[in-house]
Tab-separated table of C-alpha atoms and ligand atoms in Angstrom:
chain	number	residue	atom	x	y	z
S	11	MET	CA	87.555	38.101	79.032
S	12	SER	CA	86.862	34.854	77.191
S	13	ASP	CA	83.550	32.951	77.406
S	14	GLU	CA	85.406	30.203	79.189
S	15	GLU	CA	86.461	32.621	81.958
S	16	ASP	CA	82.916	33.991	82.097
S	17	ASP	CA	81.711	30.533	83.027
S	18	ILE	CA	83.959	30.068	86.059
S	19	ILE	CA	81.960	29.935	89.273
S	20	LEU	CA	84.461	30.783	91.981
S	21	ASN	CA	82.540	29.095	94.731
S	22	GLU	CA	82.715	25.766	92.926
S	23	LEU	CA	86.532	25.741	92.844
S	24	ASN	CA	88.477	23.979	95.559
S	25	ASP	CA	90.829	26.133	97.669
S	26	GLU	CA	93.884	25.559	95.520
S	27	GLU	CA	92.032	26.241	92.266
S	28	LEU	CA	90.409	29.309	93.753
S	29	VAL	CA	93.714	30.799	94.892
S	30	GLN	CA	95.164	30.111	91.438
S	31	GLN	CA	92.125	31.760	89.846
S	32	MET	CA	92.538	34.753	92.167
S	33	HIS	CA	96.121	35.183	91.002
S	34	ASP	CA	94.782	35.258	87.430
S	35	ASP	CA	91.986	37.656	88.380
S	36	LEU	CA	94.405	39.974	90.154
S	37	TYR	CA	96.616	39.886	87.078
S	38	ASP	CA	93.572	40.861	84.997
S	39	GLY	CA	92.585	43.576	87.477
S	40	LEU	CA	89.174	42.041	88.194
S	41	LYS	CA	88.169	43.812	91.381
S	42	ASP	CA	84.726	42.212	91.859
S	43	GLU	CA	86.116	38.716	91.400
S	44	ILE	CA	88.916	39.417	93.886
S	45	MET	CA	86.419	40.633	96.469
S	46	GLU	CA	84.271	37.566	95.869
S	47	GLY	CA	87.295	35.274	96.173
S	48	VAL	CA	88.384	36.868	99.443
S	49	ASN	CA	84.892	36.439	100.862
S	50	ILE	CA	84.734	32.807	99.763
S	51	LEU	CA	88.076	31.965	101.397
S	52	LEU	CA	87.035	33.717	104.613
S	53	GLY	CA	83.778	31.759	104.475
S	54	ARG	CA	85.895	28.601	104.296
S	55	ASP	CA	87.559	29.628	107.558
S	56	TRP	CA	90.805	30.812	106.072
S	57	ALA	CA	92.604	33.173	108.465
S	58	PRO	CA	92.652	36.751	107.095
S	59	TYR	CA	96.469	36.772	107.086
S	60	LYS	CA	96.563	33.574	105.018
S	61	VAL	CA	94.148	35.062	102.469
S	62	LEU	CA	96.289	38.188	102.348
S	63	THR	CA	99.612	36.465	101.802
S	64	GLU	CA	98.644	33.448	99.695
S	65	ALA	CA	95.960	34.952	97.471
S	66	LEU	CA	96.751	38.682	97.256
S	67	VAL	CA	100.450	39.283	97.976
S	68	GLU	CA	101.509	36.253	95.942
S	69	GLY	CA	99.264	37.417	93.082
S	70	MET	CA	100.903	40.824	93.134
S	71	ARG	CA	104.344	39.213	93.111
S	72	ILE	CA	103.439	37.564	89.818
S	73	VAL	CA	102.173	40.885	88.439
S	74	GLY	CA	105.513	42.428	89.460
S	75	ILE	CA	107.486	39.887	87.435
S	76	ASP	CA	105.567	40.591	84.223
S	77	PHE	CA	105.727	44.348	84.878
S	78	ARG	CA	109.506	44.057	85.158
S	79	ASP	CA	109.675	42.024	81.971
S	80	GLY	CA	107.604	44.506	79.969
S	81	ILE	CA	104.632	42.170	79.545
S	82	LEU	CA	102.359	44.324	81.718
S	83	PHE	CA	102.298	48.127	81.674
S	84	VAL	CA	101.325	50.838	84.147
S	85	PRO	CA	97.565	50.930	83.316
S	86	GLU	CA	97.225	47.168	83.790
S	87	VAL	CA	99.270	47.202	86.967
S	88	LEU	CA	97.099	50.033	88.290
S	89	LEU	CA	94.030	47.865	87.736
S	90	ALA	CA	95.722	44.991	89.551
S	91	ALA	CA	96.620	47.365	92.398
S	92	ASN	CA	92.995	48.513	92.590
S	93	ALA	CA	91.760	44.940	92.774
S	94	MET	CA	94.333	44.183	95.460
S	95	LYS	CA	93.243	47.205	97.483
S	96	ALA	CA	89.595	46.132	97.256
S	97	GLY	CA	90.535	42.721	98.649
S	98	MET	CA	92.645	44.329	101.378
S	99	GLY	CA	89.664	46.529	102.270
S	100	ILE	CA	87.683	43.440	103.246
S	101	LEU	CA	90.557	42.051	105.307
S	102	LYS	CA	91.481	45.280	107.070
S	103	PRO	CA	88.812	45.236	109.815
S	104	LEU	CA	89.488	41.548	110.417
S	105	LEU	CA	93.224	42.041	110.791
S	106	ALA	CA	92.663	45.071	113.002
S	107	ALA	CA	90.150	43.321	115.268
S	108	THR	CA	92.533	41.171	117.248
S	109	GLY	CA	91.897	43.069	120.482
S	110	ALA	CA	95.640	43.233	121.078
S	111	PRO	CA	96.751	45.489	123.961
S	112	LYS	CA	97.916	48.988	122.978
S	113	GLN	CA	101.563	48.981	121.969
S	114	GLY	CA	102.586	52.485	120.894
S	115	LYS	CA	102.237	54.887	118.022
S	116	MET	CA	103.745	54.780	114.550
S	117	VAL	CA	103.812	57.441	111.859
S	118	ILE	CA	104.338	55.894	108.439
S	119	GLY	CA	104.517	57.148	104.872
S	120	THR	CA	105.994	56.505	101.453
S	121	VAL	CA	108.940	58.796	100.683
S	122	LYS	CA	109.067	61.747	98.331
S	123	GLY	CA	108.909	60.873	94.633
S	124	ASP	CA	107.310	57.494	95.275
S	125	ILE	CA	103.624	56.700	94.871
S	126	HIS	CA	103.665	52.978	95.735
S	127	ASP	CA	101.432	52.431	98.744
S	128	ILE	CA	100.198	48.838	98.832
S	129	GLY	CA	103.054	47.552	100.984
S	130	LYS	CA	102.837	50.547	103.303
S	131	ASN	CA	99.078	50.050	103.652
S	132	LEU	CA	99.653	46.440	104.493
S	133	VAL	CA	102.189	47.351	107.173
S	134	SER	CA	99.694	49.874	108.600
S	135	MET	CA	96.949	47.249	108.688
S	136	MET	CA	99.123	44.677	110.414
S	137	MET	CA	100.489	47.188	112.910
S	138	GLU	CA	96.958	48.258	113.812
S	139	GLY	CA	96.021	44.615	114.194
S	140	ALA	CA	98.920	44.187	116.614
S	141	GLY	CA	97.696	47.065	118.786
S	142	PHE	CA	99.681	50.030	117.442
S	143	ASP	CA	98.087	53.392	116.704
S	144	VAL	CA	99.054	54.216	113.139
S	145	VAL	CA	99.123	57.631	111.513
S	146	ASP	CA	99.438	57.106	107.769
S	147	LEU	CA	100.865	60.057	105.856
S	148	GLY	CA	100.175	58.501	102.461
S	149	ILE	CA	102.586	58.763	99.531
S	150	ASN	CA	105.207	61.190	98.225
S	151	ASN	CA	106.263	62.613	101.595
S	152	PRO	CA	108.974	65.251	101.880
S	153	VAL	CA	111.077	65.331	105.031
S	154	GLU	CA	108.947	68.127	106.565
S	155	ASN	CA	105.847	65.895	106.570
S	156	TYR	CA	107.579	63.213	108.585
S	157	LEU	CA	109.165	65.593	111.067
S	158	GLU	CA	105.981	67.550	111.617
S	159	ALA	CA	103.925	64.377	112.097
S	160	ILE	CA	106.220	62.539	114.541
S	161	GLU	CA	106.316	65.615	116.758
S	162	ARG	CA	102.600	66.416	116.485
S	163	GLU	CA	101.595	62.821	117.137
S	164	ASP	CA	104.174	62.198	119.843
S	165	ALA	CA	105.027	59.028	117.928
S	166	ASP	CA	107.274	56.223	119.151
S	167	ILE	CA	108.104	54.883	115.719
S	168	LEU	CA	108.755	56.393	112.309
S	169	GLY	CA	108.148	54.023	109.401
S	170	MET	CA	109.230	54.812	105.856
S	171	SER	CA	108.465	52.912	102.687
S	172	ALA	CA	110.171	53.119	99.260
S	173	LEU	CA	109.712	50.869	96.245
S	174	LEU	CA	112.098	52.498	93.806
S	175	THR	CA	115.885	52.419	93.773
S	176	THR	CA	115.685	56.116	92.891
S	177	THR	CA	113.588	57.045	95.948
S	178	MET	CA	115.080	54.832	98.663
S	179	PRO	CA	118.070	57.184	99.265
S	180	TYR	CA	115.539	59.786	100.413
S	181	MET	CA	115.153	57.847	103.639
S	182	LYS	CA	118.655	58.974	104.555
S	183	VAL	CA	117.664	62.587	103.942
S	184	VAL	CA	114.936	62.194	106.565
S	185	ILE	CA	117.205	60.466	109.087
S	186	ASP	CA	120.000	63.003	108.559
S	187	GLU	CA	117.555	65.833	109.167
S	188	MET	CA	116.402	64.139	112.375
S	189	LYS	CA	120.057	63.931	113.467
S	190	ALA	CA	120.637	67.581	112.586
S	191	LYS	CA	117.682	68.554	114.750
S	192	GLY	CA	118.944	66.375	117.614
S	193	ILE	CA	115.773	64.256	117.677
S	194	ARG	CA	116.964	61.081	115.961
S	195	ASP	CA	117.242	59.040	119.142
S	196	ASN	CA	113.763	59.974	120.331
S	197	TYR	CA	112.248	57.629	117.767
S	198	VAL	CA	112.598	54.104	116.479
S	199	VAL	CA	113.106	54.340	112.731
S	200	LEU	CA	111.964	51.345	110.691
S	201	VAL	CA	112.307	51.169	106.915
S	202	GLY	CA	110.968	48.796	104.282
S	203	GLY	CA	110.232	48.249	100.616
S	204	ALA	CA	111.167	45.731	97.954
S	205	PRO	CA	114.533	47.188	96.822
S	206	LEU	CA	115.907	47.670	100.367
S	207	ASN	CA	117.975	45.279	102.406
S	208	GLU	CA	119.547	45.048	105.813
S	209	GLU	CA	122.839	46.669	104.778
S	210	PHE	CA	121.003	49.614	103.312
S	211	GLY	CA	119.005	50.047	106.517
S	212	LYS	CA	122.226	50.084	108.544
S	213	ALA	CA	124.041	52.379	106.128
S	214	ILE	CA	121.387	55.097	106.309
S	215	GLY	CA	121.148	54.927	110.102
S	216	ALA	CA	117.744	53.286	110.498
S	217	ASP	CA	117.142	51.101	113.541
S	218	ALA	CA	115.959	48.223	111.375
S	219	TYR	CA	115.030	47.117	107.877
S	220	CYS	CA	111.770	45.156	107.795
S	221	ARG	CA	111.439	42.589	105.035
S	222	ASP	CA	107.665	42.408	105.251
S	223	ALA	CA	104.691	43.518	107.303
S	224	ALA	CA	104.949	40.636	109.759
S	225	VAL	CA	108.618	41.435	110.420
S	226	ALA	CA	107.684	45.106	110.851
S	227	VAL	CA	105.219	44.152	113.583
S	228	GLU	CA	107.684	41.882	115.376
S	229	THR	CA	110.491	44.430	115.138
S	230	ALA	CA	108.248	47.243	116.369
S	231	LYS	CA	107.128	45.131	119.331
S	232	GLU	CA	110.724	44.328	120.258
S	233	TYR	CA	111.755	47.974	120.168
S	234	MET	CA	108.730	49.013	122.210
S	235	ALA	CA	109.548	46.406	124.838
S	236	GLN	CA	113.122	47.711	124.926
S	237	ARG	CA	111.946	51.315	125.281
S	238	MET	CA	109.622	50.343	128.106
S	239	HIS	CA	112.486	48.515	129.817
S	240	ASN	CA	114.832	51.515	129.417
S	241	GLN	CA	112.181	53.901	130.773
S	242	GLN	CA	111.618	51.714	133.812
S	243	ALA	CA	115.376	51.340	134.394
S	244	GLY	CA	116.087	55.047	133.960
T	30	B1M	CO1	105.820	50.206	90.266
T	30	B1M	N1	107.662	49.546	90.206
T	30	B1M	N2	106.359	51.750	89.192
T	30	B1M	N3	103.941	50.594	90.203
T	30	B1M	N4	105.515	48.482	90.956
T	30	B1M	C1	107.971	48.364	91.008
T	30	B1M	C2	108.402	48.759	92.416
T	30	B1M	C3	109.121	47.675	90.166
T	30	B1M	C4	110.075	46.819	91.006
T	30	B1M	C5	108.494	46.892	89.009
T	30	B1M	C6	109.504	46.132	88.205
T	30	B1M	O1	110.157	46.706	87.386
T	30	B1M	N5	109.617	44.864	88.439
T	30	B1M	C7	109.822	48.937	89.526
T	30	B1M	C8	110.963	49.532	90.353
T	30	B1M	C9	112.313	49.245	89.753
T	30	B1M	C10	113.381	49.870	90.533
T	30	B1M	O2	113.309	50.883	91.143
T	30	B1M	N6	114.507	49.192	90.516
T	30	B1M	C11	108.650	49.879	89.393
T	30	B1M	C12	108.625	50.996	88.522
T	30	B1M	C13	109.813	51.149	87.599
T	30	B1M	C14	107.547	51.910	88.486
T	30	B1M	C15	107.423	53.171	87.636
T	30	B1M	C16	108.689	54.030	87.525
T	30	B1M	C17	106.909	52.712	86.254
T	30	B1M	C18	106.775	53.800	85.225
T	30	B1M	O3	106.100	54.786	85.407
T	30	B1M	N7	107.466	53.589	84.138
T	30	B1M	C19	106.285	53.943	88.359
T	30	B1M	C20	106.850	54.830	89.480
T	30	B1M	C21	105.848	55.790	90.022
T	30	B1M	C22	106.392	56.516	91.249
T	30	B1M	O4	106.343	55.989	92.333
T	30	B1M	N8	106.905	57.719	91.075
T	30	B1M	C23	105.529	52.798	88.940
T	30	B1M	C24	104.137	52.817	89.150
T	30	B1M	C25	103.425	51.762	89.682
T	30	B1M	C26	101.891	51.720	89.741
T	30	B1M	C27	101.274	53.089	90.019
T	30	B1M	C28	101.380	51.198	88.422
T	30	B1M	C29	101.643	50.632	90.840
T	30	B1M	C30	101.549	51.200	92.263
T	30	B1M	C31	100.135	51.233	92.756
T	30	B1M	C32	100.072	51.520	94.243
T	30	B1M	O5	100.956	51.194	95.017
T	30	B1M	N9	98.993	52.134	94.607
T	30	B1M	C33	102.950	49.844	90.771
T	30	B1M	C34	103.106	48.535	91.309
T	30	B1M	C35	101.855	47.878	91.845
T	30	B1M	C36	104.370	47.884	91.335
T	30	B1M	C37	104.683	46.411	91.722
T	30	B1M	C38	104.239	45.559	90.559
T	30	B1M	C39	104.073	45.867	92.990
T	30	B1M	C40	104.344	46.660	94.257
T	30	B1M	C41	103.453	46.135	95.333
T	30	B1M	O6	102.418	46.702	95.629
T	30	B1M	N10	103.828	44.946	95.869
T	30	B1M	C42	106.269	46.479	91.895
T	30	B1M	C43	106.965	45.161	91.621
T	30	B1M	C44	107.519	44.518	92.883
T	30	B1M	O7	107.635	45.108	93.917
T	30	B1M	N11	107.909	43.294	92.745
T	30	B1M	C45	106.621	47.716	91.167
T	30	B1M	C46	103.022	44.238	96.872
T	30	B1M	C47	103.390	44.740	98.268
T	30	B1M	C48	102.582	43.941	99.283
T	30	B1M	O8	104.763	44.499	98.481
T	30	B1M	O9	105.346	46.969	98.361
T	30	B1M	O10	107.175	45.217	98.533
T	30	B1M	P1	105.805	45.653	98.859
T	30	B1M	O11	105.671	45.754	100.457
T	30	B1M	C49	106.068	44.720	101.323
T	30	B1M	C50	107.526	44.847	101.813
T	30	B1M	O12	108.365	45.477	100.889
T	30	B1M	C51	107.430	45.549	103.136
T	30	B1M	O13	106.203	45.029	103.640
T	30	B1M	C52	105.264	44.948	102.592
T	30	B1M	C53	104.254	43.885	102.925
T	30	B1M	O14	104.794	42.650	103.237
T	30	B1M	N12	107.360	46.997	103.217
T	30	B1M	C54	107.601	47.644	104.396
T	30	B1M	C55	107.019	47.924	102.315
T	30	B1M	N13	107.023	49.142	102.846
T	30	B1M	C56	107.377	49.004	104.128
T	30	B1M	C57	107.549	49.956	105.141
T	30	B1M	C58	107.927	49.522	106.395
T	30	B1M	C59	108.149	48.153	106.647
T	30	B1M	C60	107.986	47.193	105.653
T	30	B1M	O15	108.072	50.476	107.345
T	30	B1M	C61	108.275	50.114	108.623
């Protein structure tokens, strides 16, 4: 870090400068600075979701571009991910404390071969905030983990996350196994992750592809309302 950067006092920056500085700090993997920045923005009455999307998610998008272009490498991106997680840790209780009525239960995990978990964690946080019980299976989940958990937890929704083009086809393995066991229609299956799209979601037999955490929440709510309606009708 240069002397010039050492001298920056985050609290003295205006909102726009601070968010810009947080993008730089995330890029540099500066966990303490990210936590400080998050706290400053919250202290300025920023909504937790706005801090999350504008300061953290946008910062990680920039990291992703330079990772793709070979300017950043795995160790640096890991540091950025750590800083992002530290910031998300501060926001988590705030996003979860909306007092929303209970909605249903979701089991979620990143698929086998894939260790990306920031997006999944974000979906979990937002779902909890919207009143869902969330059972998070973590990363690198084989089909057995999902099947065992949805049954054990009596879940309504199965959520799967994949960030790699090489791991996203595994979602179909899970859905096909659910079909083979005759349990596919007992659950709402939602999928997400940067390389996916709507066509892919349809092609593998998911109920819906969710572009981001907010869409995941809205989609889950819609399906739960539909399930409730069907139960009452039948
Ligand atoms: Co990885 N990585 N990475 N990486 N990494 C990507 C995904 C990549 C696109 C980077 C790039 O080249 N631009 C690229 C994939 C290319 C491809 O497949 N076509 C890539 C690669 C290649 C790799 C490695 C293979 C690198 C290597 O080792 N040579 C390796 C793979 C390891 C493995 O999994 N087996 C690897 C490793 C890593 C790190 C460990 C360094 C780190 C992960 C740390 C962690 O997660 N704990 C990392 C990171 C951080 C990234 C990028 C930079 C950022 C991902 C992220 O956290 N985004 C990523 C670049 C990118 O995506 N642009 C990249 C922020 C997050 C909020 O967004 O995860 O998309 P996202 O989640 C969103 C939505 O997608 C959606 O909602 C979320 C919130 O809005 N969503 C869901 C996600 N899951 C959902 C589930 C749902 C619903 C919505 O269920 C209902």
